[in-house]
C-alpha positions as a LaTeX table, in Angstrom:
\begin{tabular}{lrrr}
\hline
Residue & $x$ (\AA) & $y$ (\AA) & $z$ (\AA) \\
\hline
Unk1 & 7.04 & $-6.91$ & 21.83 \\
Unk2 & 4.65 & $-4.38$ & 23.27 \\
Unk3 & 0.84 & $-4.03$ & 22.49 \\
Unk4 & 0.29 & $-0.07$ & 21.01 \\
Unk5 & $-3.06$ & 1.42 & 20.03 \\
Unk6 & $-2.90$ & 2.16 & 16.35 \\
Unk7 & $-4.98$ & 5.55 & 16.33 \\
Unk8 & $-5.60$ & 7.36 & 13.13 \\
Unk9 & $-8.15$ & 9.74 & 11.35 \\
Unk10 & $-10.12$ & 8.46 & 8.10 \\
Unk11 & $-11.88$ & 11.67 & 6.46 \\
Unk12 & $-12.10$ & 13.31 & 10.09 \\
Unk13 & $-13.08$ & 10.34 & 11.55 \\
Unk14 & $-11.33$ & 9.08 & 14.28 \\
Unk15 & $-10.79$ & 4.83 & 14.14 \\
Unk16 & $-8.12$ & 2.41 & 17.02 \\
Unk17 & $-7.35$ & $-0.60$ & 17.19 \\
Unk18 & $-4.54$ & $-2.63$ & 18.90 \\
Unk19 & $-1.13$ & $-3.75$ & 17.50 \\
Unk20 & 1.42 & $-5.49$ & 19.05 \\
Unk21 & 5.39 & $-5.07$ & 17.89 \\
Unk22 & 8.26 & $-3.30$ & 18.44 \\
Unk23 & 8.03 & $-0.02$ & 17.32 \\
Unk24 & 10.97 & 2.47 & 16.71 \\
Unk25 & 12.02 & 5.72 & 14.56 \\
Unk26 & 13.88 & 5.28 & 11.35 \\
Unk27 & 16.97 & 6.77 & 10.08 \\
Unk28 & 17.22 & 10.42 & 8.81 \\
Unk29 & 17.03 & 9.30 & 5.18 \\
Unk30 & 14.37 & 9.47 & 2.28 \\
Unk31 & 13.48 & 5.93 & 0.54 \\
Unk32 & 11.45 & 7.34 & $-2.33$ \\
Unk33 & 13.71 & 8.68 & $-5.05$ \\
Unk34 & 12.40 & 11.73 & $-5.82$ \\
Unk35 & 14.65 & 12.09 & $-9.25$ \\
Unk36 & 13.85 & 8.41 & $-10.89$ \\
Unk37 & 10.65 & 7.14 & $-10.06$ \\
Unk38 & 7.53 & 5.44 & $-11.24$ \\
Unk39 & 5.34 & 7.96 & $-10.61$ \\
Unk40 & 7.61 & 11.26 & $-11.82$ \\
Unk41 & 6.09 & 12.07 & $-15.29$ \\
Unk42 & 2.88 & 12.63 & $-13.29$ \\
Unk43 & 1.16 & 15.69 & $-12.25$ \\
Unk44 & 0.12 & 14.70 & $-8.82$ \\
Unk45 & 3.50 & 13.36 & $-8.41$ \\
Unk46 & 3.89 & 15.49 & $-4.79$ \\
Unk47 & 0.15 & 14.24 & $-3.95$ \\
Unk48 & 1.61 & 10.61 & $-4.70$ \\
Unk49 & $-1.57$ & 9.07 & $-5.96$ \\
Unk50 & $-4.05$ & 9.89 & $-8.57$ \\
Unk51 & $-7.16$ & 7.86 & $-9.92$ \\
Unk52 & $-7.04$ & 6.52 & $-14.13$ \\
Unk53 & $-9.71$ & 5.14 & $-16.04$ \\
Unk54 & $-8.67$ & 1.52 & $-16.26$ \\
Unk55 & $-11.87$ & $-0.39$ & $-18.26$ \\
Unk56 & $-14.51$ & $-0.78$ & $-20.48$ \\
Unk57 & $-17.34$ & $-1.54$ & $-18.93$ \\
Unk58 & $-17.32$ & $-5.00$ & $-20.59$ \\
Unk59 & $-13.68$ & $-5.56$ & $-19.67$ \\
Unk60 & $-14.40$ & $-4.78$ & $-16.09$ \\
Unk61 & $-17.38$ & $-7.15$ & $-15.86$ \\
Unk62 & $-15.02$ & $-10.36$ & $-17.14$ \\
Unk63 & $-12.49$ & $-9.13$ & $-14.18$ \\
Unk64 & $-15.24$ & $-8.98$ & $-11.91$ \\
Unk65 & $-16.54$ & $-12.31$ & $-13.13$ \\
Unk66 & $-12.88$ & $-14.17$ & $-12.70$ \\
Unk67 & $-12.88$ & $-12.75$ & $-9.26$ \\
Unk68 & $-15.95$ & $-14.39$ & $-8.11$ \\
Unk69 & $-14.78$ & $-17.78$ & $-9.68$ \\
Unk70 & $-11.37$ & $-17.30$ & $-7.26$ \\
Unk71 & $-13.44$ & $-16.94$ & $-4.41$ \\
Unk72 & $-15.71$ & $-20.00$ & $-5.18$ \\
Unk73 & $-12.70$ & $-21.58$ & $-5.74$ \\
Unk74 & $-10.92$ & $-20.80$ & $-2.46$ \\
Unk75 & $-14.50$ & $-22.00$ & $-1.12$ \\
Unk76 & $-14.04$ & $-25.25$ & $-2.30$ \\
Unk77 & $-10.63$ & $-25.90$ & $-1.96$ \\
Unk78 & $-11.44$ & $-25.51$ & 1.87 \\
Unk79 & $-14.84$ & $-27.21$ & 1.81 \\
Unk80 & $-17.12$ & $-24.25$ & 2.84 \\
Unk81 & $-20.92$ & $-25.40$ & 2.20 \\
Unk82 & $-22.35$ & $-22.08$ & $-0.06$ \\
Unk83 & $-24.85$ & $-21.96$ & $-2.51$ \\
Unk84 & $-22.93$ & $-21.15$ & $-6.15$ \\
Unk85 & $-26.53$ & $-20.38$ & $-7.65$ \\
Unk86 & $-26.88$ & $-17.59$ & $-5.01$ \\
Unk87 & $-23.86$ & $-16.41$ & $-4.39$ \\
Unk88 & $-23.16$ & $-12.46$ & $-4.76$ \\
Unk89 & $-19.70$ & $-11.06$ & $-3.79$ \\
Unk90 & $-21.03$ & $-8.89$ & $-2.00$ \\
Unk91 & $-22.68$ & $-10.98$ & 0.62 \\
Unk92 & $-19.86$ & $-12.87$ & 1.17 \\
Unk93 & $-19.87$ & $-12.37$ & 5.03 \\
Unk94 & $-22.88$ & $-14.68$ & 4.94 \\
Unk95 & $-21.32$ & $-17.42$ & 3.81 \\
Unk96 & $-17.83$ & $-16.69$ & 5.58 \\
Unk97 & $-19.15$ & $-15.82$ & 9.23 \\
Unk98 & $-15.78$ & $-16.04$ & 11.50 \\
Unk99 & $-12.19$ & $-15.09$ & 11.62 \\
Unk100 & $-10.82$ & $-18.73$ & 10.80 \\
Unk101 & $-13.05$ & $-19.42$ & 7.90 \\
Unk102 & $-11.91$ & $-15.78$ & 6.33 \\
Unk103 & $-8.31$ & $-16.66$ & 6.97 \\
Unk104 & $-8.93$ & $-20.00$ & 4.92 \\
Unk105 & $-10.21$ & $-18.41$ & 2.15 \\
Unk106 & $-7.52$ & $-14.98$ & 1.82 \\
Unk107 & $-4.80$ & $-17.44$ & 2.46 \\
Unk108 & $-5.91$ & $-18.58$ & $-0.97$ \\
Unk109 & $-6.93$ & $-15.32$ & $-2.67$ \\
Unk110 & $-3.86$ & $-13.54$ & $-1.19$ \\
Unk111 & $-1.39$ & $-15.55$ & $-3.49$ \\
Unk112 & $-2.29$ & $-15.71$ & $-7.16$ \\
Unk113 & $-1.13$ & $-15.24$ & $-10.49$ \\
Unk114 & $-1.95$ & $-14.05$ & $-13.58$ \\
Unk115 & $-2.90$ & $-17.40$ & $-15.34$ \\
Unk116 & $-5.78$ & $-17.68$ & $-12.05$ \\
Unk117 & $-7.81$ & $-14.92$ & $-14.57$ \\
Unk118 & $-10.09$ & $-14.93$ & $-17.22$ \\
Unk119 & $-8.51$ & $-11.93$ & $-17.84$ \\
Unk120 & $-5.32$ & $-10.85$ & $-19.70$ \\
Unk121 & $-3.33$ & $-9.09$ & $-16.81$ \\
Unk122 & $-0.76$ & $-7.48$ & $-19.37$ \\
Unk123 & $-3.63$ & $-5.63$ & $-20.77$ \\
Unk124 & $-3.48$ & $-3.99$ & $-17.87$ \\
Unk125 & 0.36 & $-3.79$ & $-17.34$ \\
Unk126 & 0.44 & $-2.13$ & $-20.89$ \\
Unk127 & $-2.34$ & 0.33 & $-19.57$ \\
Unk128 & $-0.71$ & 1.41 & $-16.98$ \\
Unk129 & 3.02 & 1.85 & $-18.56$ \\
Unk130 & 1.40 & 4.22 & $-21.18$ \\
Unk131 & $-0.39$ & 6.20 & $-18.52$ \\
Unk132 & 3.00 & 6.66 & $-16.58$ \\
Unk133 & 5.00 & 6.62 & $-19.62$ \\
Unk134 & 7.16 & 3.73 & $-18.39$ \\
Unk135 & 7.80 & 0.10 & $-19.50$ \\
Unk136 & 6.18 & $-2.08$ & $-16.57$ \\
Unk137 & 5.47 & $-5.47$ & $-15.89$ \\
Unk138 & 3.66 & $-7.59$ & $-14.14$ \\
Unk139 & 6.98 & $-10.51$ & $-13.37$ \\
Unk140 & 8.23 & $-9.78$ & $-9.70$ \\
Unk141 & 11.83 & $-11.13$ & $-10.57$ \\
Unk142 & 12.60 & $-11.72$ & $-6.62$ \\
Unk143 & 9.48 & $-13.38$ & $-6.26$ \\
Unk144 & 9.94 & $-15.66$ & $-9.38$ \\
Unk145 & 6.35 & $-15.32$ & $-10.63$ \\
Unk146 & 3.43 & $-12.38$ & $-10.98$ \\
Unk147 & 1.89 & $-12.04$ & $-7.98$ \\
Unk148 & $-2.47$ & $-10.86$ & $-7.65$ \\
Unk149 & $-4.15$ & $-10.51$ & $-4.27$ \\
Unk150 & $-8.16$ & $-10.09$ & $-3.98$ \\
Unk151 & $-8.69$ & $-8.31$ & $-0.79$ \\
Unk152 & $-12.04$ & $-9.31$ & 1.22 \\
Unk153 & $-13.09$ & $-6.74$ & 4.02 \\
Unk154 & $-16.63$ & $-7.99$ & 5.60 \\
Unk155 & $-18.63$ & $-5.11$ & 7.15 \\
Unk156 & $-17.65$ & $-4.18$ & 10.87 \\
Unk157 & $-14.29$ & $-6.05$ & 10.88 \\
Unk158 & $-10.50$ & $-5.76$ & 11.16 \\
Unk159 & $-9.81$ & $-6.98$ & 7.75 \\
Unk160 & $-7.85$ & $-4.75$ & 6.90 \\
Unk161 & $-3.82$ & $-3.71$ & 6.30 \\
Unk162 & $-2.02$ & $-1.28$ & 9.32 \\
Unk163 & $-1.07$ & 1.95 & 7.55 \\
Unk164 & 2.06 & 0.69 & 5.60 \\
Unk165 & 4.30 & 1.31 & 2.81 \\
Unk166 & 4.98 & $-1.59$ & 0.44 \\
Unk167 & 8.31 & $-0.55$ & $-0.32$ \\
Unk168 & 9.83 & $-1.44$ & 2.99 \\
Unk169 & 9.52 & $-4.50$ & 0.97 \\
Unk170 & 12.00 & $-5.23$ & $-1.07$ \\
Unk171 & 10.30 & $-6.72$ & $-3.95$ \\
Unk172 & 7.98 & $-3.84$ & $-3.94$ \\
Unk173 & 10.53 & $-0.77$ & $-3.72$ \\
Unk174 & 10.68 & 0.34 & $-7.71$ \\
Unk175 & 6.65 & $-0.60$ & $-8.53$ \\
Unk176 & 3.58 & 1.11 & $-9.35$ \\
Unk177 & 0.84 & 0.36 & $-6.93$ \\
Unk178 & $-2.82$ & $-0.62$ & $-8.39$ \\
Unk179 & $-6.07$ & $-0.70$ & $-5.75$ \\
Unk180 & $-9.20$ & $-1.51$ & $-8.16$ \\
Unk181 & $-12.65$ & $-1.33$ & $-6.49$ \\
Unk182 & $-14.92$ & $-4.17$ & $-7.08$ \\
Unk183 & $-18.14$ & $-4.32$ & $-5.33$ \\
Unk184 & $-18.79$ & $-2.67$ & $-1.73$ \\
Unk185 & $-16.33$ & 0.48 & $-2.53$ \\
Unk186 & $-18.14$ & 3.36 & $-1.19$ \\
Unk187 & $-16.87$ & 6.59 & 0.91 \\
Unk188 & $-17.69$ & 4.09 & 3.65 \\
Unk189 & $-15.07$ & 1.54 & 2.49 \\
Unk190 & $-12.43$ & 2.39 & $-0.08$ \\
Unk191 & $-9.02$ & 2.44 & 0.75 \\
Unk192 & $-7.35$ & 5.36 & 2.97 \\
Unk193 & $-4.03$ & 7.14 & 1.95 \\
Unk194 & $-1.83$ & 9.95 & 3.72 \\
Unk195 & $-1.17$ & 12.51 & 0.69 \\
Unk196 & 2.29 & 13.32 & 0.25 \\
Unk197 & 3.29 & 10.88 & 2.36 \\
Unk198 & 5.79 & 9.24 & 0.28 \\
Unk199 & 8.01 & 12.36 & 1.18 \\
Unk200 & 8.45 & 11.57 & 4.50 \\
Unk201 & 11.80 & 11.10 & 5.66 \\
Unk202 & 12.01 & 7.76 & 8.00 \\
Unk203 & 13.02 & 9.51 & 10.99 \\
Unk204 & 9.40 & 10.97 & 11.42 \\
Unk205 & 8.28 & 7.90 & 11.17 \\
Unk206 & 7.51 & 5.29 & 14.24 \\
Unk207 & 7.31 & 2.02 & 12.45 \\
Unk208 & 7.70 & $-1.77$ & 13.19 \\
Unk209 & 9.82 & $-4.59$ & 10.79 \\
Unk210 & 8.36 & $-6.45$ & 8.36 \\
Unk211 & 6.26 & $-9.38$ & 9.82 \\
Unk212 & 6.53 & $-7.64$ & 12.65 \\
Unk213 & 2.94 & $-6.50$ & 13.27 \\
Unk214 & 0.22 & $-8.50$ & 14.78 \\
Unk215 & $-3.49$ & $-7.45$ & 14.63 \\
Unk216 & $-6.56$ & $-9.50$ & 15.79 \\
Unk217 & $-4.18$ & $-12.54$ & 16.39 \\
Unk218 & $-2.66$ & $-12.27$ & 12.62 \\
Unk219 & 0.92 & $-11.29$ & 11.51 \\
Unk220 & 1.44 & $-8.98$ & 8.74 \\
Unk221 & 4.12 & $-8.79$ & 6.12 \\
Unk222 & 4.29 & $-5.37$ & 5.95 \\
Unk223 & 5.60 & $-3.19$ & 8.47 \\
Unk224 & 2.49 & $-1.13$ & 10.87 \\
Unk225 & 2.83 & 2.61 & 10.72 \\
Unk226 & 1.60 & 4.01 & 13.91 \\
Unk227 & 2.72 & 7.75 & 13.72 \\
Unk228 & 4.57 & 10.44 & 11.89 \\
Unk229 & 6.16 & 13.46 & 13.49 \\
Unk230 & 2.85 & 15.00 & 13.13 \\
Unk231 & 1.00 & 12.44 & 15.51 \\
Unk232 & $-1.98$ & 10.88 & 14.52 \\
Unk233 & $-1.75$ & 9.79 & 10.93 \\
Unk234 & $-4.34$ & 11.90 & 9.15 \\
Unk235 & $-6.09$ & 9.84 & 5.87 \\
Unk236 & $-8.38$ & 10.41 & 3.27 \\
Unk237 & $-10.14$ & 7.87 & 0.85 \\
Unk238 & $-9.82$ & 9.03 & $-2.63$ \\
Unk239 & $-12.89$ & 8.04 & $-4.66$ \\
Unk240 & $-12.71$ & 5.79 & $-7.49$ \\
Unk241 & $-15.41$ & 4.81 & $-9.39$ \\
Unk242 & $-16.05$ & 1.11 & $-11.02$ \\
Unk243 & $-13.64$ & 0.80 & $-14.18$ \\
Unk244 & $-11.30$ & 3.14 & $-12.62$ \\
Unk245 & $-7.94$ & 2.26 & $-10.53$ \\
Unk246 & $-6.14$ & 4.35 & $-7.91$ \\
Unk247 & $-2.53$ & 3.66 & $-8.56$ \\
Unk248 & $-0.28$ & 5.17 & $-6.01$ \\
Unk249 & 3.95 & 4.75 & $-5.23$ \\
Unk250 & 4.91 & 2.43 & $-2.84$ \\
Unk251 & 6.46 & 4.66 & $-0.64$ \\
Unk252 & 2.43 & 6.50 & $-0.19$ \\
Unk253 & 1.61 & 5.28 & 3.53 \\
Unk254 & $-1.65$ & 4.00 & 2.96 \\
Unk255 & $-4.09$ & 1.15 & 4.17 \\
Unk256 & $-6.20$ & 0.78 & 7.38 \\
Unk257 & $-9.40$ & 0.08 & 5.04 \\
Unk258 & $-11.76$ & $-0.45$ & 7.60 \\
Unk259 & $-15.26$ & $-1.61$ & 5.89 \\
Unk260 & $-18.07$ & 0.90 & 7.79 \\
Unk261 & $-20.53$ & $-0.61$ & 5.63 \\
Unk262 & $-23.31$ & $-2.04$ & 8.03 \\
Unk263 & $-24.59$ & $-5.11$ & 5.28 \\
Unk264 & $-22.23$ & $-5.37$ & 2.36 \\
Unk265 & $-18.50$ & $-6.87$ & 1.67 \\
Unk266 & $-16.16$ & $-4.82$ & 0.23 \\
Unk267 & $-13.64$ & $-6.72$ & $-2.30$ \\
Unk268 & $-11.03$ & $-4.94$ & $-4.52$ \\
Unk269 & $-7.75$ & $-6.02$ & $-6.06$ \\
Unk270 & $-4.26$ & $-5.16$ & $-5.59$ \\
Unk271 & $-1.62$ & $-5.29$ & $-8.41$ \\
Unk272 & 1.81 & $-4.12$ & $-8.12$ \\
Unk273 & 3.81 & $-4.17$ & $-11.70$ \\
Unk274 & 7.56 & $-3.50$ & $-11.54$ \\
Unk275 & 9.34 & $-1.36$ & $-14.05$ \\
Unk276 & 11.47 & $-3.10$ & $-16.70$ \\
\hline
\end{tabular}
């Protein structure tokens, strides 16, 4: 295992920080199936992404509302002294104010279900399907259950993903991917993707195994990105409003959210429904 720095560019601005693994170049092959795929009915199919409505602004509110009771949860089932009168999600990183509290609480928040909500997840699953004009659902069948992570980046940290693809996954190769901004999702926050980058063939690609990355002393499931054939991996961070969703296919390299906000934590939530 060797100790790389992971340098990329995040709307022309240059971020690095350290990885350790064992990095190597794939095979001469393309993993997204550019014939039968989640994302082919779509316009911006070659971009990869694109950004939906997803809620009414009630509907939103209750999901923002269920999120805030799985935090204070994960608070509690760890036996973190807060105020629950005060509390904002936003100022989270006042309450949780080092590495090995935050890793108490995600190791919570990064592992739920749909019965966890106040919130009827299909409603979204059906959303979704008639946007993309497949059947989807929100049962991982290789998993066994549905599977919802909240994802908690505090201001000036390395909470964050290495660029990635899900589907090197294999639970996550035939899904629709669903990042929905919650509070602290700015220009200075939101989550980075490579365009087009789901066309990539794996031989332009220098990449590690699965849980084979390590970053600020934690292992990742997903495999680090450090380069394409290009060299530095070039990102931008699509903006998506409150009450709308990027979704995005699973082969799209993106992540490396790095939180530049200077006062305020950034949550969102990630879904990934299946097709049926």
């Amino acid at each position: 295992m060797s100790k790389k720095s992971c340098e990329l560019i995040i709307d022309s601005q240059p971020f690095r920080f350290n990885v350790e693994g064992n990095f190597f170049w794939g095979k001469n092959e393309l993993l997204f199936k550019e014939q039968d795929n989640v994302i082919s009915k779509m316009p911006w199919k070659q971009e990869g992404y694109g950004v939906v409505e997803a809620f009414e602004y009630h509907q939103f509110l209750n999901l923002k509302a269920s999120i805030k009771k799985n935090i204070i949860n994960a608070f509690k089932l760890n036996n973190i002294q807060f105020d629950e009168d005060t509390f904002t999600l936003d100022k989270y990183h006042e309450v949780i104010t080092s590495d090995s509290l935050h890793n108490k609480v995600i190791d919570v928040t990064r592992n739920l279900e749909n019965s966890d909500f106040d919130f009827d997840i299909d409603l979204i699953v059906e959303k979704f399907g008639n946007i993309l004009g497949y059947k989807l659902t929100s049962w991982v069948e290789e998993l066994k259950k549905t599977h919802i992570q909240i994802r908690i980046s505090r201001p000036n940290s390395l909470d964050i993903n290495p660029p990635h693809r899900d589907g090197y996954l294999s639970y996550w190769e035939d899904i629709i991917n669903v990042w929905i901004p919650i509070v602290g999702c700015n220009n200075k926050s939101s989550l980075p993707v490579l365009p087009g980058s789901h066309l990539i063939p794996e031989d332009q690609i220098l990449r590690t195994e699965s849980k084979g990355a390590k970053i600020n002393g934690n292992v990742y499931y997903v495999p680090c990105i450090l380069e394409t054939n290009d060299g530095v991996i070039k990102m931008i961070r699509p903006k998506v409003d409150y009450g709308q969703a990027l979704i995005f296919s699973p082969f799209l390299i993106h992540g490396a959210a790095v939180n530049q906000n200077e006062d305020i934590t950034r949550i969102s939530l990630e879904l990934r429904f299946p097709r049926v």
